[in-house]
mmCIF file of C-alpha atoms and ligand atoms in Angstrom:
data_model
loop_
_atom_site.group_PDB
_atom_site.id
_atom_site.type_symbol
_atom_site.label_atom_id
_atom_site.label_comp_id
_atom_site.label_asym_id
_atom_site.label_seq_id
_atom_site.Cartn_x
_atom_site.Cartn_y
_atom_site.Cartn_z
ATOM 1 C CA UNK O 1 -140.920 10.574 -52.633
ATOM 2 C CA UNK O 2 -138.454 12.070 -50.015
ATOM 3 C CA UNK O 3 -135.593 9.561 -51.149
ATOM 4 C CA UNK O 4 -135.378 11.395 -54.226
ATOM 5 C CA UNK O 5 -135.238 14.984 -52.910
ATOM 6 C CA UNK O 6 -132.373 13.804 -50.635
ATOM 7 C CA UNK O 7 -130.684 12.061 -53.410
ATOM 8 C CA UNK O 8 -130.685 14.784 -55.440
ATOM 9 C CA UNK O 9 -129.899 17.437 -52.321
ATOM 10 C CA UNK O 10 -126.949 15.129 -51.703
ATOM 11 C CA UNK O 11 -125.428 15.328 -55.915
ATOM 12 C CA UNK O 12 -126.001 19.130 -55.599
ATOM 13 C CA UNK O 13 -123.887 19.837 -52.447
ATOM 14 C CA UNK O 14 -121.145 16.839 -53.618
ATOM 15 C CA UNK O 15 -119.092 18.739 -55.698
ATOM 16 C CA UNK O 16 -118.264 22.051 -53.776
ATOM 17 C CA UNK O 17 -118.041 19.719 -50.488
ATOM 18 C CA UNK O 18 -115.405 17.284 -51.832
ATOM 19 C CA UNK O 19 -113.438 18.759 -55.092
ATOM 20 C CA UNK O 20 -112.189 22.230 -54.882
ATOM 21 C CA UNK O 21 -110.312 22.570 -58.112
ATOM 22 C CA UNK O 22 -106.518 22.759 -57.984
ATOM 23 C CA UNK O 23 -104.762 25.938 -57.856
ATOM 24 C CA UNK O 24 -103.290 25.976 -61.369
ATOM 25 C CA UNK O 25 -106.899 25.140 -62.660
ATOM 26 C CA UNK O 26 -108.762 27.442 -60.931
ATOM 27 C CA UNK O 27 -106.297 30.561 -61.833
ATOM 28 C CA UNK O 28 -106.384 29.572 -65.417
ATOM 29 C CA UNK O 29 -110.148 29.669 -65.400
ATOM 30 C CA UNK O 30 -109.930 33.053 -64.199
ATOM 31 C CA UNK O 31 -110.797 32.891 -60.950
ATOM 32 C CA UNK O 32 -110.234 35.173 -58.020
ATOM 33 C CA UNK O 33 -106.956 32.461 -56.110
ATOM 34 C CA UNK O 34 -104.973 33.029 -53.186
ATOM 35 C CA UNK O 35 -101.473 33.097 -54.793
ATOM 36 C CA UNK O 36 -100.232 32.689 -58.553
ATOM 37 C CA UNK O 37 -99.410 29.200 -59.295
ATOM 38 C CA UNK O 38 -96.277 28.131 -60.772
ATOM 39 C CA UNK O 39 -94.737 25.592 -63.027
ATOM 40 C CA UNK O 40 -91.746 25.776 -65.416
ATOM 41 C CA UNK O 41 -91.943 24.851 -69.278
ATOM 42 C CA UNK O 42 -89.730 22.127 -69.806
ATOM 43 C CA UNK O 43 -89.264 21.547 -66.187
ATOM 44 C CA UNK O 44 -88.755 17.955 -66.168
ATOM 45 C CA UNK O 45 -85.543 17.152 -68.647
ATOM 46 C CA UNK O 46 -81.836 17.913 -69.063
ATOM 47 C CA UNK O 47 -81.355 20.466 -65.980
ATOM 48 C CA UNK O 48 -82.043 17.933 -63.148
ATOM 49 C CA UNK O 49 -79.151 15.174 -62.093
ATOM 50 C CA UNK O 50 -82.040 12.800 -61.888
ATOM 51 C CA UNK O 51 -82.667 12.777 -65.126
ATOM 52 C CA UNK O 52 -79.404 12.763 -66.561
ATOM 53 C CA UNK O 53 -79.089 9.867 -64.462
ATOM 54 C CA UNK O 54 -81.770 8.218 -65.789
ATOM 55 C CA UNK O 55 -80.527 8.742 -69.545
ATOM 56 C CA UNK O 56 -77.670 5.799 -68.269
ATOM 57 C CA UNK O 57 -80.652 3.127 -68.159
ATOM 58 C CA UNK O 58 -82.966 4.581 -70.844
ATOM 59 C CA UNK O 59 -81.027 5.745 -73.604
ATOM 60 C CA UNK O 60 -82.979 7.586 -76.412
ATOM 61 C CA UNK O 61 -85.788 9.943 -75.853
ATOM 62 C CA UNK O 62 -88.402 8.061 -76.840
ATOM 63 C CA UNK O 63 -87.869 5.151 -74.614
ATOM 64 C CA UNK O 64 -87.836 7.524 -71.948
ATOM 65 C CA UNK O 65 -90.919 9.328 -72.853
ATOM 66 C CA UNK O 66 -92.803 6.159 -74.282
ATOM 67 C CA UNK O 67 -92.409 3.693 -71.292
ATOM 68 C CA UNK O 68 -95.304 4.426 -68.697
ATOM 69 C CA UNK O 69 -93.238 3.751 -65.689
ATOM 70 C CA UNK O 70 -89.948 5.765 -66.945
ATOM 71 C CA UNK O 71 -92.472 8.938 -67.931
ATOM 72 C CA UNK O 72 -94.193 8.967 -64.969
ATOM 73 C CA UNK O 73 -91.434 8.887 -63.049
ATOM 74 C CA UNK O 74 -89.341 12.107 -64.706
ATOM 75 C CA UNK O 75 -92.757 14.126 -64.798
ATOM 76 C CA UNK O 76 -92.510 13.933 -60.910
ATOM 77 C CA UNK O 77 -89.483 14.572 -60.588
ATOM 78 C CA UNK O 78 -89.440 18.664 -60.971
ATOM 79 C CA UNK O 79 -92.578 18.372 -58.712
ATOM 80 C CA UNK O 80 -90.870 16.364 -55.767
ATOM 81 C CA UNK O 81 -87.787 18.927 -56.088
ATOM 82 C CA UNK O 82 -89.881 22.144 -56.381
ATOM 83 C CA UNK O 83 -93.299 21.317 -55.584
ATOM 84 C CA UNK O 84 -94.460 23.006 -58.544
ATOM 85 C CA UNK O 85 -97.936 23.626 -58.798
ATOM 86 C CA UNK O 86 -98.353 22.110 -62.700
ATOM 87 C CA UNK O 87 -96.968 18.767 -63.103
ATOM 88 C CA UNK O 88 -96.420 18.527 -66.972
ATOM 89 C CA UNK O 89 -96.559 15.118 -68.791
ATOM 90 C CA UNK O 90 -93.102 13.860 -70.125
ATOM 91 C CA UNK O 91 -93.385 13.590 -73.791
ATOM 92 C CA UNK O 92 -93.173 15.164 -76.771
ATOM 93 C CA UNK O 93 -94.881 17.269 -79.342
ATOM 94 C CA UNK O 94 -93.839 15.277 -81.953
ATOM 95 C CA UNK O 95 -94.847 12.092 -79.801
ATOM 96 C CA UNK O 96 -97.922 11.172 -81.658
ATOM 97 C CA UNK O 97 -96.777 11.434 -85.414
ATOM 98 C CA UNK O 98 -95.965 7.768 -85.997
ATOM 99 C CA UNK O 99 -99.296 7.032 -85.126
ATOM 100 C CA UNK O 100 -100.431 9.599 -87.597
ATOM 101 C CA UNK O 101 -98.263 8.220 -90.198
ATOM 102 C CA UNK O 102 -94.769 9.746 -89.483
ATOM 103 C CA UNK O 103 -92.021 8.280 -88.092
ATOM 104 C CA UNK O 104 -89.544 10.275 -86.352
ATOM 105 C CA UNK O 105 -86.520 10.000 -84.104
ATOM 106 C CA UNK O 106 -84.539 12.173 -81.973
ATOM 107 C CA UNK O 107 -80.832 11.942 -80.956
ATOM 108 C CA UNK O 108 -78.943 12.661 -78.008
ATOM 109 C CA UNK O 109 -77.980 16.422 -79.099
ATOM 110 C CA UNK O 110 -81.350 16.874 -80.039
ATOM 111 C CA UNK O 111 -81.069 16.034 -83.436
ATOM 112 C CA UNK O 112 -84.750 15.407 -85.148
ATOM 113 C CA UNK O 113 -84.994 13.059 -88.088
ATOM 114 C CA UNK O 114 -88.396 12.890 -89.854
ATOM 115 C CA UNK O 115 -88.871 11.495 -93.578
ATOM 116 C CA UNK O 116 -90.639 14.490 -95.079
ATOM 117 C CA UNK O 117 -93.686 15.296 -96.818
ATOM 118 C CA UNK O 118 -93.085 17.259 -99.365
ATOM 119 C CA UNK O 119 -95.216 15.699 -102.234
ATOM 120 C CA UNK O 120 -98.936 14.644 -102.664
ATOM 121 C CA UNK O 121 -97.526 11.108 -102.752
ATOM 122 C CA UNK O 122 -95.832 11.462 -99.376
ATOM 123 C CA UNK O 123 -99.164 12.802 -98.338
ATOM 124 C CA UNK O 124 -101.237 10.267 -99.552
ATOM 125 C CA UNK O 125 -99.549 7.459 -98.071
ATOM 126 C CA UNK O 126 -99.699 9.918 -94.220
ATOM 127 C CA UNK O 127 -103.172 10.338 -95.008
ATOM 128 C CA UNK O 128 -104.029 6.428 -95.597
ATOM 129 C CA UNK O 129 -102.596 5.215 -92.505
ATOM 130 C CA UNK O 130 -105.177 3.251 -90.378
ATOM 131 C CA UNK O 131 -107.365 5.929 -88.299
ATOM 132 C CA UNK O 132 -105.453 7.279 -85.420
ATOM 133 C CA UNK O 133 -106.949 5.579 -82.189
ATOM 134 C CA UNK O 134 -105.028 7.777 -79.346
ATOM 135 C CA UNK O 135 -106.645 4.657 -76.639
ATOM 136 C CA UNK O 136 -104.767 2.230 -78.878
ATOM 137 C CA UNK O 137 -101.969 4.090 -80.601
ATOM 138 C CA UNK O 138 -100.337 6.215 -77.696
ATOM 139 C CA UNK O 139 -101.906 4.493 -74.982
ATOM 140 C CA UNK O 140 -98.765 4.659 -73.230
ATOM 141 C CA UNK O 141 -99.590 8.886 -72.699
ATOM 142 C CA UNK O 142 -102.963 7.963 -70.962
ATOM 143 C CA UNK O 143 -101.218 5.447 -68.800
ATOM 144 C CA UNK O 144 -99.295 8.048 -67.449
ATOM 145 C CA UNK O 145 -102.007 11.154 -67.270
ATOM 146 C CA UNK O 146 -103.701 8.388 -65.614
ATOM 147 C CA UNK O 147 -101.051 7.853 -63.007
ATOM 148 C CA UNK O 148 -100.361 11.343 -62.022
ATOM 149 C CA UNK O 149 -103.443 11.996 -61.248
ATOM 150 C CA UNK O 150 -103.633 8.721 -58.744
ATOM 151 C CA UNK O 151 -100.032 10.200 -57.842
ATOM 152 C CA UNK O 152 -101.361 13.701 -57.065
ATOM 153 C CA UNK O 153 -104.591 12.931 -55.932
ATOM 154 C CA UNK O 154 -105.059 14.888 -52.442
ATOM 155 C CA UNK O 155 -102.695 17.382 -53.207
ATOM 156 C CA UNK O 156 -103.287 20.665 -55.003
ATOM 157 C CA UNK O 157 -100.924 20.307 -58.046
ATOM 158 C CA UNK O 158 -102.210 20.195 -61.681
ATOM 159 C CA UNK O 159 -101.667 17.544 -64.355
ATOM 160 C CA UNK O 160 -101.045 19.386 -67.496
ATOM 161 C CA UNK O 161 -100.932 17.367 -70.900
ATOM 162 C CA UNK O 162 -99.973 19.467 -74.205
ATOM 163 C CA UNK O 163 -99.606 19.088 -77.929
ATOM 164 C CA UNK O 164 -98.140 20.490 -80.650
ATOM 165 C CA UNK O 165 -100.296 23.137 -82.961
ATOM 166 C CA UNK O 166 -100.464 21.926 -86.668
ATOM 167 C CA UNK O 167 -97.913 24.914 -88.293
ATOM 168 C CA UNK O 168 -95.006 23.822 -85.645
ATOM 169 C CA UNK O 169 -95.878 19.973 -86.241
ATOM 170 C CA UNK O 170 -95.705 20.769 -89.700
ATOM 171 C CA UNK O 171 -92.728 22.152 -89.892
ATOM 172 C CA UNK O 172 -90.907 19.148 -88.574
ATOM 173 C CA UNK O 173 -92.850 16.794 -90.754
ATOM 174 C CA UNK O 174 -92.135 19.224 -94.036
ATOM 175 C CA UNK O 175 -88.662 20.132 -93.092
ATOM 176 C CA UNK O 176 -87.778 16.361 -92.198
ATOM 177 C CA UNK O 177 -85.985 17.867 -89.342
ATOM 178 C CA UNK O 178 -86.127 20.772 -87.181
ATOM 179 C CA UNK O 179 -86.190 24.267 -89.248
ATOM 180 C CA UNK O 180 -84.965 26.516 -86.671
ATOM 181 C CA UNK O 181 -81.342 25.706 -88.541
ATOM 182 C CA UNK O 182 -82.469 26.775 -92.187
ATOM 183 C CA UNK O 183 -85.216 29.531 -91.348
ATOM 184 C CA UNK O 184 -87.788 26.855 -92.238
ATOM 185 C CA UNK O 185 -86.714 26.916 -96.219
ATOM 186 C CA UNK O 186 -88.295 23.956 -97.121
ATOM 187 C CA UNK O 187 -91.437 24.573 -95.635
ATOM 188 C CA UNK O 188 -91.474 28.068 -97.137
ATOM 189 C CA UNK O 189 -90.882 26.611 -100.777
ATOM 190 C CA UNK O 190 -93.783 24.286 -100.283
ATOM 191 C CA UNK O 191 -96.157 26.731 -99.559
ATOM 192 C CA UNK O 192 -95.242 28.753 -102.484
ATOM 193 C CA UNK O 193 -95.345 25.773 -104.744
ATOM 194 C CA UNK O 194 -98.141 23.823 -103.518
ATOM 195 C CA UNK O 195 -100.585 25.533 -101.428
ATOM 196 C CA UNK O 196 -103.219 23.075 -101.142
ATOM 197 C CA UNK O 197 -101.064 20.423 -100.117
ATOM 198 C CA UNK O 198 -100.027 22.393 -96.789
ATOM 199 C CA UNK O 199 -103.225 23.067 -96.736
ATOM 200 C CA UNK O 200 -103.889 19.403 -96.909
ATOM 201 C CA UNK O 201 -100.987 18.474 -94.340
ATOM 202 C CA UNK O 202 -102.186 21.501 -91.750
ATOM 203 C CA UNK O 203 -106.225 20.409 -92.092
ATOM 204 C CA UNK O 204 -105.302 16.673 -91.050
ATOM 205 C CA UNK O 205 -103.002 17.654 -88.468
ATOM 206 C CA UNK O 206 -105.234 19.843 -86.831
ATOM 207 C CA UNK O 207 -108.067 16.975 -86.751
ATOM 208 C CA UNK O 208 -105.653 14.430 -85.272
ATOM 209 C CA UNK O 209 -104.628 16.778 -82.612
ATOM 210 C CA UNK O 210 -107.564 17.934 -81.077
ATOM 211 C CA UNK O 211 -108.689 14.469 -80.932
ATOM 212 C CA UNK O 212 -105.260 13.754 -79.227
ATOM 213 C CA UNK O 213 -105.694 16.606 -76.875
ATOM 214 C CA UNK O 214 -109.420 15.429 -75.829
ATOM 215 C CA UNK O 215 -107.947 11.501 -75.312
ATOM 216 C CA UNK O 216 -104.986 13.608 -72.855
ATOM 217 C CA UNK O 217 -108.147 15.286 -71.329
ATOM 218 C CA UNK O 218 -110.500 11.877 -70.691
ATOM 219 C CA UNK O 219 -106.979 10.400 -69.528
ATOM 220 C CA UNK O 220 -106.508 13.034 -66.709
ATOM 221 C CA UNK O 221 -105.342 16.124 -67.932
ATOM 222 C CA UNK O 222 -106.677 19.408 -66.274
ATOM 223 C CA UNK O 223 -104.823 21.964 -68.605
ATOM 224 C CA UNK O 224 -103.737 21.573 -71.693
ATOM 225 C CA UNK O 225 -100.607 23.767 -73.401
ATOM 226 C CA UNK O 226 -100.909 24.386 -76.991
ATOM 227 C CA UNK O 227 -97.425 25.206 -78.632
ATOM 228 C CA UNK O 228 -97.052 26.929 -81.749
ATOM 229 C CA UNK O 229 -93.265 27.666 -81.089
ATOM 230 C CA UNK O 230 -92.179 28.637 -84.553
ATOM 231 C CA UNK O 231 -95.105 30.006 -86.201
ATOM 232 C CA UNK O 232 -93.589 33.656 -85.060
ATOM 233 C CA UNK O 233 -91.218 33.472 -87.690
ATOM 234 C CA UNK O 234 -94.037 34.433 -90.012
ATOM 235 C CA UNK O 235 -94.814 37.573 -91.495
ATOM 236 C CA UNK O 236 -98.318 38.646 -90.083
ATOM 237 C CA UNK O 237 -100.056 37.891 -93.459
ATOM 238 C CA UNK O 238 -98.586 34.616 -93.695
ATOM 239 C CA UNK O 239 -99.464 34.279 -89.919
ATOM 240 C CA UNK O 240 -102.840 34.938 -90.631
ATOM 241 C CA UNK O 241 -103.116 32.366 -93.364
ATOM 242 C CA UNK O 242 -100.683 29.409 -92.137
ATOM 243 C CA UNK O 243 -100.851 29.171 -88.684
ATOM 244 C CA UNK O 244 -103.906 31.288 -86.603
ATOM 245 C CA UNK O 245 -106.562 29.223 -88.964
ATOM 246 C CA UNK O 246 -105.302 26.056 -87.780
ATOM 247 C CA UNK O 247 -105.078 27.179 -84.115
ATOM 248 C CA UNK O 248 -108.607 28.062 -84.157
ATOM 249 C CA UNK O 249 -109.730 25.104 -85.587
ATOM 250 C CA UNK O 250 -107.455 22.554 -82.921
ATOM 251 C CA UNK O 251 -108.693 25.016 -79.859
ATOM 252 C CA UNK O 252 -112.067 24.947 -81.246
ATOM 253 C CA UNK O 253 -112.545 21.454 -81.588
ATOM 254 C CA UNK O 254 -111.278 20.804 -78.089
ATOM 255 C CA UNK O 255 -113.719 23.219 -76.282
ATOM 256 C CA UNK O 256 -116.440 22.100 -78.135
ATOM 257 C CA UNK O 257 -115.850 18.659 -76.798
ATOM 258 C CA UNK O 258 -114.380 19.203 -73.324
ATOM 259 C CA UNK O 259 -115.431 23.150 -72.489
ATOM 260 C CA UNK O 260 -114.639 22.973 -69.037
ATOM 261 C CA UNK O 261 -110.696 22.382 -69.498
ATOM 262 C CA UNK O 262 -108.366 25.288 -69.406
ATOM 263 C CA UNK O 263 -105.927 25.812 -72.300
ATOM 264 C CA UNK O 264 -103.203 27.966 -72.396
ATOM 265 C CA UNK O 265 -101.521 28.837 -75.700
ATOM 266 C CA UNK O 266 -97.242 29.555 -76.364
ATOM 267 C CA UNK O 267 -95.308 30.651 -79.097
ATOM 268 C CA UNK O 268 -91.547 31.238 -78.993
ATOM 269 C CA UNK O 269 -89.785 34.693 -79.640
ATOM 270 C CA UNK O 270 -89.154 35.337 -82.966
ATOM 271 C CA UNK O 271 -88.986 38.234 -85.928
ATOM 272 C CA UNK O 272 -92.571 38.658 -85.795
ATOM 273 C CA UNK O 273 -93.569 37.739 -82.411
ATOM 274 C CA UNK O 274 -91.485 39.434 -80.153
ATOM 275 C CA UNK O 275 -92.720 42.179 -77.970
ATOM 276 C CA UNK O 276 -95.908 40.470 -77.603
ATOM 277 C CA UNK O 277 -96.884 41.549 -81.534
ATOM 278 C CA UNK O 278 -99.027 38.450 -82.154
ATOM 279 C CA UNK O 279 -100.678 37.868 -78.739
ATOM 280 C CA UNK O 280 -104.001 39.423 -79.269
ATOM 281 C CA UNK O 281 -104.127 37.132 -82.331
ATOM 282 C CA UNK O 282 -103.376 33.937 -79.994
ATOM 283 C CA UNK O 283 -105.874 35.469 -77.421
ATOM 284 C CA UNK O 284 -108.700 35.334 -80.551
ATOM 285 C CA UNK O 285 -108.079 31.555 -80.646
ATOM 286 C CA UNK O 286 -110.784 31.066 -77.829
ATOM 287 C CA UNK O 287 -108.028 29.948 -74.817
ATOM 288 C CA UNK O 288 -108.130 30.783 -71.489
ATOM 289 C CA UNK O 289 -104.495 31.854 -71.176
ATOM 290 C CA UNK O 290 -101.742 33.271 -73.700
ATOM 291 C CA UNK O 291 -98.240 32.279 -72.338
ATOM 292 C CA UNK O 292 -95.879 35.454 -73.133
ATOM 293 C CA UNK O 293 -92.122 35.174 -74.078
ATOM 294 C CA UNK O 294 -90.022 37.529 -71.808
ATOM 295 C CA UNK O 295 -89.475 39.907 -74.862
ATOM 296 C CA UNK O 296 -92.624 41.764 -73.656
ATOM 297 C CA UNK O 297 -93.173 43.503 -70.082
ATOM 298 C CA UNK O 298 -96.176 41.682 -68.854
ATOM 299 C CA UNK O 299 -97.755 44.597 -67.980
ATOM 300 C CA UNK O 300 -97.525 45.740 -71.714
ATOM 301 C CA UNK O 301 -98.977 42.461 -72.359
ATOM 302 C CA UNK O 302 -101.767 42.773 -70.417
ATOM 303 C CA UNK O 303 -102.920 46.361 -71.695
ATOM 304 C CA UNK O 304 -102.197 44.574 -75.117
ATOM 305 C CA UNK O 305 -104.829 42.084 -74.237
ATOM 306 C CA UNK O 306 -107.258 44.935 -72.559
ATOM 307 C CA UNK O 307 -107.071 46.821 -75.866
ATOM 308 C CA UNK O 308 -107.857 44.477 -78.145
ATOM 309 C CA UNK O 309 -110.864 43.230 -76.259
ATOM 310 C CA UNK O 310 -109.511 40.132 -74.377
ATOM 311 C CA UNK O 311 -109.768 41.464 -70.275
ATOM 312 C CA UNK O 312 -111.184 37.808 -69.664
ATOM 313 C CA UNK O 313 -107.967 36.079 -71.258
ATOM 314 C CA UNK O 314 -105.199 35.585 -68.822
ATOM 315 C CA UNK O 315 -101.327 35.677 -69.010
ATOM 316 C CA UNK O 316 -98.632 32.723 -67.945
ATOM 317 C CA UNK O 317 -95.152 34.051 -68.024
ATOM 318 C CA UNK O 318 -92.445 35.526 -68.224
ATOM 319 C CA UNK O 319 -89.765 35.497 -66.596
ATOM 320 C CA UNK O 320 -86.430 34.991 -68.846
ATOM 321 C CA UNK O 321 -84.747 31.668 -68.619
ATOM 322 C CA UNK O 322 -81.549 33.441 -68.965
ATOM 323 C CA UNK O 323 -82.049 35.118 -65.527
ATOM 324 C CA UNK O 324 -82.838 31.638 -64.102
ATOM 325 C CA UNK O 325 -79.835 30.075 -65.441
ATOM 326 C CA UNK O 326 -77.309 33.207 -64.828
ATOM 327 C CA UNK O 327 -78.685 35.145 -62.076
ATOM 328 C CA UNK O 328 -78.146 35.525 -58.717
ATOM 329 C CA UNK O 329 -80.788 34.035 -55.840
ATOM 330 C CA UNK O 330 -81.392 37.894 -55.317
ATOM 331 C CA UNK O 331 -81.796 38.586 -59.291
ATOM 332 C CA UNK O 332 -83.771 36.099 -59.861
ATOM 333 C CA UNK O 333 -86.271 36.608 -56.813
ATOM 334 C CA UNK O 334 -86.452 40.311 -57.736
ATOM 335 C CA UNK O 335 -87.055 39.427 -61.348
ATOM 336 C CA UNK O 336 -90.282 37.001 -60.329
ATOM 337 C CA UNK O 337 -91.446 39.698 -57.509
ATOM 338 C CA UNK O 338 -91.497 42.345 -60.256
ATOM 339 C CA UNK O 339 -93.827 39.887 -62.730
ATOM 340 C CA UNK O 340 -95.581 38.971 -59.743
ATOM 341 C CA UNK O 341 -96.559 42.807 -58.833
ATOM 342 C CA UNK O 342 -97.098 43.892 -62.446
ATOM 343 C CA UNK O 343 -100.408 41.361 -62.848
ATOM 344 C CA UNK O 344 -101.399 40.388 -59.641
ATOM 345 C CA UNK O 345 -102.925 37.103 -58.455
ATOM 346 C CA UNK O 346 -105.553 36.733 -60.681
ATOM 347 C CA UNK O 347 -105.127 36.040 -64.284
ATOM 348 C CA UNK O 348 -101.823 34.990 -63.945
ATOM 349 C CA UNK O 349 -100.011 31.829 -63.801
ATOM 350 C CA UNK O 350 -95.868 32.322 -63.326
ATOM 351 C CA UNK O 351 -93.927 30.609 -65.753
ATOM 352 C CA UNK O 352 -90.707 31.221 -68.196
ATOM 353 C CA UNK O 353 -90.763 33.130 -71.331
ATOM 354 C CA UNK O 354 -89.606 30.111 -73.018
ATOM 355 C CA UNK O 355 -88.358 26.356 -71.932
ATOM 356 C CA UNK O 356 -85.729 26.175 -68.645
ATOM 357 C CA UNK O 357 -82.136 25.942 -70.030
ATOM 358 C CA UNK O 358 -80.771 22.625 -69.889
ATOM 359 C CA UNK O 359 -77.245 24.201 -67.712
ATOM 360 C CA UNK O 360 -79.744 26.020 -65.358
ATOM 361 C CA UNK O 361 -78.456 25.042 -61.942
ATOM 362 C CA UNK O 362 -81.307 22.983 -60.039
ATOM 363 C CA UNK O 363 -80.745 25.436 -56.787
ATOM 364 C CA UNK O 364 -81.652 28.386 -58.860
ATOM 365 C CA UNK O 365 -84.894 26.626 -60.277
HETATM 366 O O1 LIG B 401 -89.621 24.055 -76.805
HETATM 367 C C1 LIG B 401 -90.997 24.540 -77.078
HETATM 368 O O2 LIG B 401 -90.859 25.658 -77.407
HETATM 369 C C2 LIG B 401 -92.021 23.739 -76.852
HETATM 370 C C3 LIG B 401 -92.470 23.284 -77.748
HETATM 371 C C4 LIG B 401 -91.590 21.957 -78.338
HETATM 372 C C5 LIG B 401 -91.630 20.510 -77.361
HETATM 373 N N1 LIG B 401 -90.694 19.772 -78.265
HETATM 374 C C6 LIG B 401 -92.171 20.596 -75.861
HETATM 375 C C7 LIG B 401 -91.571 19.700 -74.862
HETATM 376 C C8 LIG B 401 -91.014 21.984 -79.264
HETATM 377 C C9 LIG B 401 -90.639 22.989 -80.325
HETATM 378 C C10 LIG B 401 -90.642 20.380 -79.287
HETATM 379 C C11 LIG B 401 -89.479 20.046 -80.648
HETATM 380 C C12 LIG B 401 -88.216 19.181 -79.778
HETATM 381 N N2 LIG B 401 -88.385 17.950 -78.809
HETATM 382 C C13 LIG B 401 -87.000 19.775 -79.974
HETATM 383 C C14 LIG B 401 -86.641 20.872 -80.711
HETATM 384 C C15 LIG B 401 -85.782 20.766 -81.305
HETATM 385 C C16 LIG B 401 -85.753 21.820 -82.476
HETATM 386 O O3 LIG B 401 -84.877 22.827 -82.140
HETATM 387 O O4 LIG B 401 -86.494 22.194 -83.309
HETATM 388 C C17 LIG B 401 -86.210 19.151 -78.857
HETATM 389 C C18 LIG B 401 -84.758 19.079 -78.575
HETATM 390 C C19 LIG B 401 -86.984 17.859 -78.551
HETATM 391 C C20 LIG B 401 -86.636 16.820 -77.833
HETATM 392 C C21 LIG B 401 -86.956 16.481 -76.454
HETATM 393 N N3 LIG B 401 -87.927 16.991 -75.824
HETATM 394 C C22 LIG B 401 -86.085 16.540 -75.211
HETATM 395 C C23 LIG B 401 -84.640 16.425 -75.480
HETATM 396 C C24 LIG B 401 -86.903 16.769 -74.058
HETATM 397 C C25 LIG B 401 -86.505 16.709 -72.803
HETATM 398 C C26 LIG B 401 -86.399 18.454 -72.123
HETATM 399 C C27 LIG B 401 -85.167 18.964 -72.031
HETATM 400 O O5 LIG B 401 -85.239 20.081 -72.948
HETATM 401 O O6 LIG B 401 -84.431 18.609 -71.303
HETATM 402 C C28 LIG B 401 -88.132 16.857 -74.302
HETATM 403 C C29 LIG B 401 -89.260 17.398 -73.872
HETATM 404 C C30 LIG B 401 -90.338 18.300 -73.907
HETATM 405 N N4 LIG B 401 -90.698 18.982 -75.281
HETATM 406 C C31 LIG B 401 -91.390 18.606 -73.052
HETATM 407 C C32 LIG B 401 -91.933 19.614 -73.867
HETATM 408 C C33 LIG B 401 -93.617 20.150 -73.301
HETATM 409 C C34 LIG B 401 -91.726 18.096 -72.011
HETATM 410 C C35 LIG B 401 -92.419 18.616 -70.616
HETATM 411 C C36 LIG B 401 -91.937 19.593 -70.107
HETATM 412 O O7 LIG B 401 -91.101 19.207 -69.381
HETATM 413 O O8 LIG B 401 -92.159 20.692 -70.738
#
């Protein structure tokens, strides 16, 4: 049956002949690449005038992030301005919460308000919300990701999705606000008072967040970054109990369902995470890349991961956002080049150590 043979031959050739994966995807997979890809955390947002202008027309964060045409436009703004290799969905880690039984609001000053979950009764109400159905509940996210892929077809740019990890999301859910202002006191008290309720909250979030990440991948996200921004304030034993197991649960569930999609993990610098103190634990979750903040030298971060047996886990980062905000052009270039020289092209994605500061001049970016 010669026809069958020809068909099989064509199928076997097709992927290599027609679709080389974009630079950032290849780099995230640890492949040798011709240059280091770059994007910036929180690249879409307040530091850009085109964004601030849009705020006049769409005054609330939820409008801007939940109206597909607007979110699509904002996601593309930094790509148009800087030709970043990564284009991240304009959204928030809190976006899926209403569909998980927790409503929220964000004020223009960045203040977050949530009706907090601190009792078994409140949790039961959260858990009895209709089953999370991303296709229906957050269809606007899928719509934007799909259209980003269409807009960027034929370019070498990569579409990134993202989710918050259970500990960081639970900190908002339990505090009813950001925990950064009170040292996460409510969540700490609840862990002491009712650890089993905390486990239930974190487990529920873990399972739904994994489902949400898989939905983003199926909608067009080619890489997913998972954020546990606030887990670095936990003492090491607390981190092992309350952050790491749920990070693993999310990463393992995504990898089991969509093994080909690279994952990047990020945690902000804090008392117990600075200096790269926890990066080997982040690497142990099964991600492809660990995004490192600017409190560790990137060569040191590489050594730490290698020494812990994670030679295959790559790095993202780690330019200090303050240098990007305040530095002269020469200082910025020199700080960036120093990072690039220390880690080389392979197994590295250039980025900031945290999000771009809202007051960063666009010329600097
Ligand atoms: O900053 C991080 O550590 C990343 C993880 C994270 C995001 N949102 C991802 C994000 C965290 C911790 C949040 C919570 C959140 N949401 C805050 C922090 C509040 C606090 O102190 O606890 C705020 C202010 C928001 C609301 C929000 N989200 C705004 C105003 C914006 C616009 C961007 C900006 O900063 O001007 C966002 C967008 C956002 N949050 C993105 C991501 C990945 C968009 C994609 C991007 O461009 O990176």
